[in-house]
Coordinates of C-alpha atoms in Angstrom, one line a residue:
X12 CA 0.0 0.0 0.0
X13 CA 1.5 3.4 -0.8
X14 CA 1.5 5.6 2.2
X15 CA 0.2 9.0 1.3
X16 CA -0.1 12.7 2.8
X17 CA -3.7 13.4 2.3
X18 CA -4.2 16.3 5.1
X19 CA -4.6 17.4 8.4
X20 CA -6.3 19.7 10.4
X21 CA -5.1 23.1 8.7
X22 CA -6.1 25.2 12.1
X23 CA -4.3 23.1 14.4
X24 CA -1.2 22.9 11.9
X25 CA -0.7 26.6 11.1
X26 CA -1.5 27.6 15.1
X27 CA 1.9 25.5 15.9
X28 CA 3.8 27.9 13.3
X29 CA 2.1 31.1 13.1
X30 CA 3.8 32.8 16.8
X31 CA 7.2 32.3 14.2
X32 CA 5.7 33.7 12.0
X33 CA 4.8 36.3 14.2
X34 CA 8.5 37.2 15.3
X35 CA 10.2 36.4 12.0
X36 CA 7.3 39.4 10.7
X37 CA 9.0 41.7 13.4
X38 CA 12.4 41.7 11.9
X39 CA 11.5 41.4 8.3
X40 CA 12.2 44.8 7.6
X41 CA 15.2 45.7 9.4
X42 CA 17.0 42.1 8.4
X43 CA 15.9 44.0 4.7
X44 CA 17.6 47.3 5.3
X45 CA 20.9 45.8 7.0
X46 CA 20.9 42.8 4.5
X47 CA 21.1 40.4 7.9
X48 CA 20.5 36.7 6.2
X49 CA 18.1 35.1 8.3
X50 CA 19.4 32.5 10.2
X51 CA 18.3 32.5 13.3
X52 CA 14.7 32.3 11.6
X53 CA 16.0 29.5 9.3
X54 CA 16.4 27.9 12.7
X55 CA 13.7 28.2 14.3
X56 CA 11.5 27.3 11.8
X57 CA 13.8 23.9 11.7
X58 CA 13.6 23.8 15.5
X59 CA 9.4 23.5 14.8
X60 CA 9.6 20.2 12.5
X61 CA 8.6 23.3 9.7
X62 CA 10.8 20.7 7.0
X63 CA 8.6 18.1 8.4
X64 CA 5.2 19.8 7.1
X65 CA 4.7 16.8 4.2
X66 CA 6.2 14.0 5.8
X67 CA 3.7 11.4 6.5
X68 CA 2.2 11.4 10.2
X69 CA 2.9 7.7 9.9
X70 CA 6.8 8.8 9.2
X71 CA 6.9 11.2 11.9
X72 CA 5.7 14.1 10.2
X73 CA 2.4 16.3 10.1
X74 CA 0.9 14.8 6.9
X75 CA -0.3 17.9 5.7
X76 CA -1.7 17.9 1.7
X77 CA -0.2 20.5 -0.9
X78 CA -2.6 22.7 -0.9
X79 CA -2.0 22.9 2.6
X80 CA 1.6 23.2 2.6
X81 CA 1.8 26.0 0.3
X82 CA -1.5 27.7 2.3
X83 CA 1.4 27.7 5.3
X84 CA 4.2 28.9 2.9
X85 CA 2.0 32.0 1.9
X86 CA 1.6 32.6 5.5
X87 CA 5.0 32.7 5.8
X88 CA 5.8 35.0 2.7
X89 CA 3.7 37.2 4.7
X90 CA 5.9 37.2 7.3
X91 CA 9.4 37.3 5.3
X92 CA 8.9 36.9 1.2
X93 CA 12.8 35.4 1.4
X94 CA 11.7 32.3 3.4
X95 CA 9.9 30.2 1.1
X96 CA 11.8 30.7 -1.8
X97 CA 15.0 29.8 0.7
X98 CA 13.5 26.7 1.3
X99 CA 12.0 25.9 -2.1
X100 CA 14.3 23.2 -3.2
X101 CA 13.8 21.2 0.7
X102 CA 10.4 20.8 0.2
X103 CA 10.8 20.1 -3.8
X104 CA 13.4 17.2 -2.2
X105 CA 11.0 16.4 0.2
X106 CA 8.3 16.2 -2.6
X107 CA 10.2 13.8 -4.4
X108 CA 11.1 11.2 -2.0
X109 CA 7.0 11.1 -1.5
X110 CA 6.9 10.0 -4.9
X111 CA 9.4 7.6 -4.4
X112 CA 8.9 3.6 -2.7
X113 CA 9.2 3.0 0.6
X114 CA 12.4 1.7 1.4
X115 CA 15.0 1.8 4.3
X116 CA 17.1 4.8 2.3
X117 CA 13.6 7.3 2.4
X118 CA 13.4 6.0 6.1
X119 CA 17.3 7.5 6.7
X120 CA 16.2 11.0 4.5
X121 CA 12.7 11.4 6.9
X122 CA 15.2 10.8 9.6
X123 CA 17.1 13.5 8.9
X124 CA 14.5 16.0 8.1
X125 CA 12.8 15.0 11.7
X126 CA 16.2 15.9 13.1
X127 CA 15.9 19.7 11.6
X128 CA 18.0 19.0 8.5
X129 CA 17.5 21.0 5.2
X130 CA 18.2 20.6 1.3
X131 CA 19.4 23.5 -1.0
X132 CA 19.8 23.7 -4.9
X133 CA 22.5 23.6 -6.7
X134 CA 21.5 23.4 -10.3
X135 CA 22.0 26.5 -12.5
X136 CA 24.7 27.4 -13.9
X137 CA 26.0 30.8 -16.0
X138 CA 28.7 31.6 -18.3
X139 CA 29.4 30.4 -21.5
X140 CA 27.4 27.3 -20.9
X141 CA 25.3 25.8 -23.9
X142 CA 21.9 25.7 -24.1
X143 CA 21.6 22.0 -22.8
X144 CA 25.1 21.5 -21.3
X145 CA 26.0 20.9 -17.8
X146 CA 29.7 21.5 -16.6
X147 CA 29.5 20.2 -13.2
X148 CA 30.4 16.3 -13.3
X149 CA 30.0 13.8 -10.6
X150 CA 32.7 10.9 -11.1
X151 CA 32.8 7.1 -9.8
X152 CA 35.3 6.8 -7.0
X153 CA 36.2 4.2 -4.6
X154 CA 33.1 3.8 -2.4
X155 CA 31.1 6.5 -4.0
X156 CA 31.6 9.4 -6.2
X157 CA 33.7 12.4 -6.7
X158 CA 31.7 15.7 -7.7
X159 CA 33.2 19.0 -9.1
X160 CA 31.6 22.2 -10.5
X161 CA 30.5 25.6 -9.9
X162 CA 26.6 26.8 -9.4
X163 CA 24.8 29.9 -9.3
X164 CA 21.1 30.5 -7.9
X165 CA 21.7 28.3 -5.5
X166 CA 18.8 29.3 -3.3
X167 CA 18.9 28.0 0.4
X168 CA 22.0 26.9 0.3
X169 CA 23.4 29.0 3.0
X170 CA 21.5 27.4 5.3
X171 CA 21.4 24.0 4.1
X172 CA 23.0 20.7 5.1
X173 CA 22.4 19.2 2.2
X174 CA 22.4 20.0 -1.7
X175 CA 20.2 18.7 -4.2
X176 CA 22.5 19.2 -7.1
X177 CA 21.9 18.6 -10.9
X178 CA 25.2 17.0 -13.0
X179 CA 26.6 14.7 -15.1
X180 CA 28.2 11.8 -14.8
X181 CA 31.6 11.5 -16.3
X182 CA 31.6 7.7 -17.2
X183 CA 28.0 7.6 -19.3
X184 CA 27.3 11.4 -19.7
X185 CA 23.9 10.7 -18.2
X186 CA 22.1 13.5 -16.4
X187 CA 21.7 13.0 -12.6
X188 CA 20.9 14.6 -9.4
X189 CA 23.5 14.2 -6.4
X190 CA 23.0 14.9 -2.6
X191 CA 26.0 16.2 -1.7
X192 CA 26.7 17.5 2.5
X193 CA 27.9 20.9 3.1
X194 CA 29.6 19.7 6.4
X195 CA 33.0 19.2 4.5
X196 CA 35.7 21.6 2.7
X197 CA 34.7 20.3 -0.6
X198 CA 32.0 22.4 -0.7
X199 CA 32.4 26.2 -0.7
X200 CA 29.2 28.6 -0.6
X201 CA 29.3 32.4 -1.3
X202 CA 26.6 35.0 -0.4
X203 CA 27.1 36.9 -3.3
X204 CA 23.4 36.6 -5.3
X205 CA 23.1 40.4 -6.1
X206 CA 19.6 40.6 -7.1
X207 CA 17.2 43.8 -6.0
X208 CA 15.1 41.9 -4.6
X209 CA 14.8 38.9 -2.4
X210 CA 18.5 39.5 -1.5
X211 CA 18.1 37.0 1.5
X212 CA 17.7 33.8 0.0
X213 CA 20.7 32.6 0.7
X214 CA 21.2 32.4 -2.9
X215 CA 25.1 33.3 -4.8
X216 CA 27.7 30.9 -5.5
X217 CA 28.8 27.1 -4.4
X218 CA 31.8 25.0 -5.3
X219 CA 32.6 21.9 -5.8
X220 CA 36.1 20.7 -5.3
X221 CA 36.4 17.1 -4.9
X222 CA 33.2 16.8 -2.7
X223 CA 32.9 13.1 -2.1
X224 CA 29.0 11.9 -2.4
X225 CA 27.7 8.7 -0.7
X226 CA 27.5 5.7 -3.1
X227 CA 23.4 5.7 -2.3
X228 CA 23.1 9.5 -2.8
X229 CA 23.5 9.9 -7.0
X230 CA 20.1 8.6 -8.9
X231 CA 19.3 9.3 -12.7
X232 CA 17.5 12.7 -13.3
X233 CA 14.6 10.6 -14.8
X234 CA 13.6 9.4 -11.6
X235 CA 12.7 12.6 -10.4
X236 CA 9.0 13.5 -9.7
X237 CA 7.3 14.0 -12.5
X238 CA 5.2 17.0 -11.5
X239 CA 8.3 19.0 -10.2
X240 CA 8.3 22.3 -12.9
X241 CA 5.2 22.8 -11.5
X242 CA 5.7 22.2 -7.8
X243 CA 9.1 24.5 -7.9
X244 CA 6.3 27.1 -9.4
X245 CA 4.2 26.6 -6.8
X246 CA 6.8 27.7 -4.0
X247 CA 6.9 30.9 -6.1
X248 CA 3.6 31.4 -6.2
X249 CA 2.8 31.0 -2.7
X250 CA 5.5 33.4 -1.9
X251 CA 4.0 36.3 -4.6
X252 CA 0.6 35.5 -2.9
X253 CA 2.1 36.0 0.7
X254 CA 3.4 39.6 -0.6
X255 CA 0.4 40.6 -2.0
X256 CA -1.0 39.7 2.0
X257 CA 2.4 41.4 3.3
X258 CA 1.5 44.8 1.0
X259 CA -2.1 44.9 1.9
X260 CA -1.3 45.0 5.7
X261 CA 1.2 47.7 5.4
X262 CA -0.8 50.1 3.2
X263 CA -4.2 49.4 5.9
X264 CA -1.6 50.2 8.8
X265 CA -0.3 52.9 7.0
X266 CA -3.8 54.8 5.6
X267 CA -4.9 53.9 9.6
X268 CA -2.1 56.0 11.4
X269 CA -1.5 58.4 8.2
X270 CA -2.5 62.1 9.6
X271 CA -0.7 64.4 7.0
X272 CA -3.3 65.0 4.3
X273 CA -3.5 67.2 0.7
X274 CA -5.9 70.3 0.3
X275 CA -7.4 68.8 -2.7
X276 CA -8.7 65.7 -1.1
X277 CA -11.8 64.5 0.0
X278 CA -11.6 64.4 3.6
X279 CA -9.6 65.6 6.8
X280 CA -7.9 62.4 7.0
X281 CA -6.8 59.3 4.7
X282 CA -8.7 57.1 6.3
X283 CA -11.9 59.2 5.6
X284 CA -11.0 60.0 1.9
X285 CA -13.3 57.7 -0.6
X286 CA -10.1 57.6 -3.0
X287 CA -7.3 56.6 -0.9
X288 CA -10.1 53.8 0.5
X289 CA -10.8 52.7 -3.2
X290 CA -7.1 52.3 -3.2
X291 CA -6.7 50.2 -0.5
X292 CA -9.9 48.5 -1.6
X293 CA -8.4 47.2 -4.9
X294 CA -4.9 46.0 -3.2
X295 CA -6.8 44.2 -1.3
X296 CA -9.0 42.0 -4.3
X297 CA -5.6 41.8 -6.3
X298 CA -4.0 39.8 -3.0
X299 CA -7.4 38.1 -2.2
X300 CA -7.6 36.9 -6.2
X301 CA -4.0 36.0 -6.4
X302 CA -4.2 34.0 -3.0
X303 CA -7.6 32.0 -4.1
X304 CA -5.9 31.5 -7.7
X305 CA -2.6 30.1 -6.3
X306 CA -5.0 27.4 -3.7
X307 CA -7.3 26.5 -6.6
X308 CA -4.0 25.5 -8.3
X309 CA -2.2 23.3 -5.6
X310 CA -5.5 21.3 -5.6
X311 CA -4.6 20.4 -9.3
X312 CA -0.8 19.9 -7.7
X313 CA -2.1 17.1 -5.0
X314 CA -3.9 15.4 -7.7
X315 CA -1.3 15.1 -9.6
X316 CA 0.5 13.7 -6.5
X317 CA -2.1 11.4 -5.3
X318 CA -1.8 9.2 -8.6
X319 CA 1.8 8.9 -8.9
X320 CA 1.9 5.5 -7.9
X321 CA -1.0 4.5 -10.3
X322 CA -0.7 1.6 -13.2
X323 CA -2.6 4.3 -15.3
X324 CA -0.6 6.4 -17.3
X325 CA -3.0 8.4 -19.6
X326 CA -4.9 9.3 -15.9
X327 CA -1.0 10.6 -14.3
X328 CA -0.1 12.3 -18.0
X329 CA -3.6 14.2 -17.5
X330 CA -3.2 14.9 -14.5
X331 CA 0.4 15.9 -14.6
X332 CA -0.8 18.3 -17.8
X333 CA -3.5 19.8 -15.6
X334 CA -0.9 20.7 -12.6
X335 CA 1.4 22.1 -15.3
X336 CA -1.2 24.4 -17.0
X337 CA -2.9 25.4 -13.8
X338 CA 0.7 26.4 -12.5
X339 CA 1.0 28.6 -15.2
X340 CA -2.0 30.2 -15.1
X341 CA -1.8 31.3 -11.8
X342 CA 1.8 32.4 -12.4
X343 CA 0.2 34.8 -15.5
X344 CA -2.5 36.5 -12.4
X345 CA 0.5 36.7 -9.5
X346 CA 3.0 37.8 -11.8
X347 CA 0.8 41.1 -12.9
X348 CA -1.4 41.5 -9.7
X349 CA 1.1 41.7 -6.9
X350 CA 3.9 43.7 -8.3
X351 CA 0.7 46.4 -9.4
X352 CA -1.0 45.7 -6.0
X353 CA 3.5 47.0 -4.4
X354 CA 3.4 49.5 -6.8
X355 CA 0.0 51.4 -6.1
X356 CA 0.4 51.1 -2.5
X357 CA 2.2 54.3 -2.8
X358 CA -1.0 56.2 -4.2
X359 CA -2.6 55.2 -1.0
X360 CA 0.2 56.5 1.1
X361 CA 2.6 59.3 -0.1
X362 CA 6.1 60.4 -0.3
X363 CA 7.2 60.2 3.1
X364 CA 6.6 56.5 3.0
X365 CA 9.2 56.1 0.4
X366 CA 11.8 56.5 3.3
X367 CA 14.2 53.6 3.4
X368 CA 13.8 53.5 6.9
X369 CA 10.4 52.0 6.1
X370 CA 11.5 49.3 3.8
X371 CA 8.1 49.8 1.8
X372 CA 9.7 49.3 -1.5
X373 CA 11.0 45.5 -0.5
X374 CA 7.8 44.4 -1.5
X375 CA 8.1 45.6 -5.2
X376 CA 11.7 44.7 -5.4
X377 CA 11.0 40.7 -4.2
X378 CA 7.5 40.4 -6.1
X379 CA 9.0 41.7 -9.4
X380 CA 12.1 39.2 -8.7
X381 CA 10.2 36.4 -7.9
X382 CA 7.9 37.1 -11.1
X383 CA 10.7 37.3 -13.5
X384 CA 11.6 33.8 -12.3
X385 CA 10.6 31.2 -15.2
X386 CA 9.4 33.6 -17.4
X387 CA 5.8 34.0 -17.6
X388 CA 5.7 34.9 -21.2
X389 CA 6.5 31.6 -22.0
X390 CA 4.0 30.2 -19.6
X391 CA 0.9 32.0 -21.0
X392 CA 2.0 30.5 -24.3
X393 CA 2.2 27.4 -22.8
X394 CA -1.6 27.8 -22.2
X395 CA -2.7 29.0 -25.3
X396 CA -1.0 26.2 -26.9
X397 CA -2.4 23.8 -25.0
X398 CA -5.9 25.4 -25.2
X399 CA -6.0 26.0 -28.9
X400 CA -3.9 22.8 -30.1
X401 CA -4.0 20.3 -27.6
X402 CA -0.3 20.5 -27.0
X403 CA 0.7 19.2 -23.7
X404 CA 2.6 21.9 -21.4
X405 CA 6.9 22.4 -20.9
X406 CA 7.3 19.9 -17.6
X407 CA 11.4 19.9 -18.2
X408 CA 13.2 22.8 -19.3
X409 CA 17.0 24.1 -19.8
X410 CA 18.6 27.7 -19.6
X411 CA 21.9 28.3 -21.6
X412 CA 23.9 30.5 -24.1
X413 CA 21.5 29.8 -27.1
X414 CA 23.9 31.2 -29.8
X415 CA 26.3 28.9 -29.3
X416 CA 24.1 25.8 -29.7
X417 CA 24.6 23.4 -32.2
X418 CA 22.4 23.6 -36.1

């Protein structure tokens, strides 16, 4: 029988976490202005069992569904927009030893999650690599394998103990993923990721000099779950959704306390003005229309989950097709809403809030980043495509120097 996470009780789950949330929202800005990476909220959220959010309760974990993880991970973007994304490729880890059998080995990886541990990404990497070329190579050695290479975007690693990282083998040339541990000087990680926004990722540069990988810890790429382009999505989405919720807190705080008002308005106060209110009014349907679009899609997510382990392929390639498409739709709504709904928060407010001591202009700055990642042009496309023609969605996709491929 294949043991699944179906759900739990979503109140009782996100009552454990939300007093984090709470203090990790107090800091948010100042950890912004000082660029102060956030590990001492990396921790407690690890100290909480928050890696452990999709483990089976059978496993030790809070068997929570998908839609229900990324409900908490919006709650959390709330909170600090740089969190989720940080630990976007532990949960896509996490994801994809779900869809994998049971066995002694995904015993040892629950193990270590229940014991606080966390996965980064290591799997992009720039330069004058070819569209479809991979220079970091992972090669057999005595009692397991030797792995060398550079990456870039490698999100959570900072605070990682593990990375999930994307290479080839030198023997066959096939594609694979290796789990590499930080905890040796093989491995060298760099906080240099100079982005505008979501600056505390813990994203930059790792090395790879001769880190030695467990014989056990290097599987095919092929194996991975198959609903993955959209599940990495998903992280993004739920942290755009938990910005739009971040922005239309600050701008009801702000139009609350605001006293300083123009002679050509329509009331004493901006609370009182019918302008600034229809303002505040339309942030909040972009976030509440983003957050219900993003939900609605992880449902299509856990389906796609649920019938991984089926005999019946067309029902997981429909499934897996519907996960993908309503990914990207929801991507095409976030992407727009929420970096409009950071934007026009300022109409509701006024110059003095564009202070850097207030941090207001974070939200643009991670929403826009976060919206450029994967890009959506491609995605409504994607849809159109599938709408119009039938053809099935991108589920794998590469990033290189296109110029110098080959034909």
């Amino acid at each position: 029988m294949t043991l699944l996470s179906t759900g739990t009780d979503y109140e009782q789950l996100a009552a454990t976490f939300r007093p984090i949330f709470a203090r990790i929202a107090q800091g948010a800005a100042a950890r912004e202005q000082n660029r102060t990476l956030p590990d001492e909220q990396i921790r407690w959220l690890k100290e909480a069992g928050f890696g452990t959010v999709r483990i089976p309760r059978e496993k030790g974990g809070w068997g929570a569904s998908l839609p229900q993880l990324i409900a908490l991970l919006i709650e959390l973007a709330e909170a600090d927009s740089n969190l989720p994304q940080a630990l976007r490729a532990h949960f896509a880890f996490v994801e994809d030893r779900l869809n994998q059998p049971d066995s002694p080995a995904r015993d040892r990886w629950f193990r270590r999650f229940l014991d606080g541990e966390l996965v980064g990404s290591g799997w992009t990497e720039i330069g004058a690599v070819r569209l479809g070329e991979v220079f970091t190579r992972v090669t057999p050695v005595e009692g397991g394998w030797q792995l060398d290479g550079e990456k870039f975007y490698s999100t959570g690693t900072l605070f990682a103990d593990w990375i999930d990282v994307f290479a080839r083998r030198s023997d066959n040339q096939g594609d694979v993923i290796a789990l590499v541990s930080t905890s040796q000087p093989g491995v060298e990680r760099e906080d240099d990721w100079d982005g505008f926004g979501q600056r505390l990722t813990g994203s930059g540069t790792t090395r790879f000099k001769q880190a030695q990988v467990e014989q056990d810890h290097v599987y095919d790429f092929a194996q991975r779950f198959r609903y993955q382009t959209a599940f990495y999505q998903h992280i993004l989405l739920a942290t755009l959704a938990g910005i739009g919720l971040a922005v239309e807190r600050d701008v009801a705080a702000g139009v609350k306390k605001r006293t300083r008002m123009y002679s050509h308005g329509n009331a004493a106060v901006p609370r009182d003005d019918a302008q600034v209110l229809q303002v505040v009014g339309q942030i909040s349907s972009w976030s509440w229309a983003t957050r219900a679009a993003v939900l609605q899609a992880a449902e299509s997510l856990h389906q796609a989950y649920l019938v991984h382990a089926s005999d019946d392929e067309a029902l997981i390639e429909q499934r897996n097709r519907l996960a993908e498409v309503e990914a990207a739709q929801a991507q095409v709504i976030a992407s727009d809403w929420i970096p409009r709904a950071a934007t026009e928060l300022f109409n509701a407010l006024g110059a003095s809030d564009t202070r850097v001591s207030k941090a207001l202009d974070r939200h643009w700055r991670n929403a826009r980043t976060v919206a450029s990642h994967n890009p959506v042009i491609y995605k409504a496309r994607n849809i159109g495509n599938w709408l119009v023609n039938g053809e099935a969605p991108t589920f794998i996709w590469q990033i290189g120097d296109g110029e110098k491929s080959p034909g």
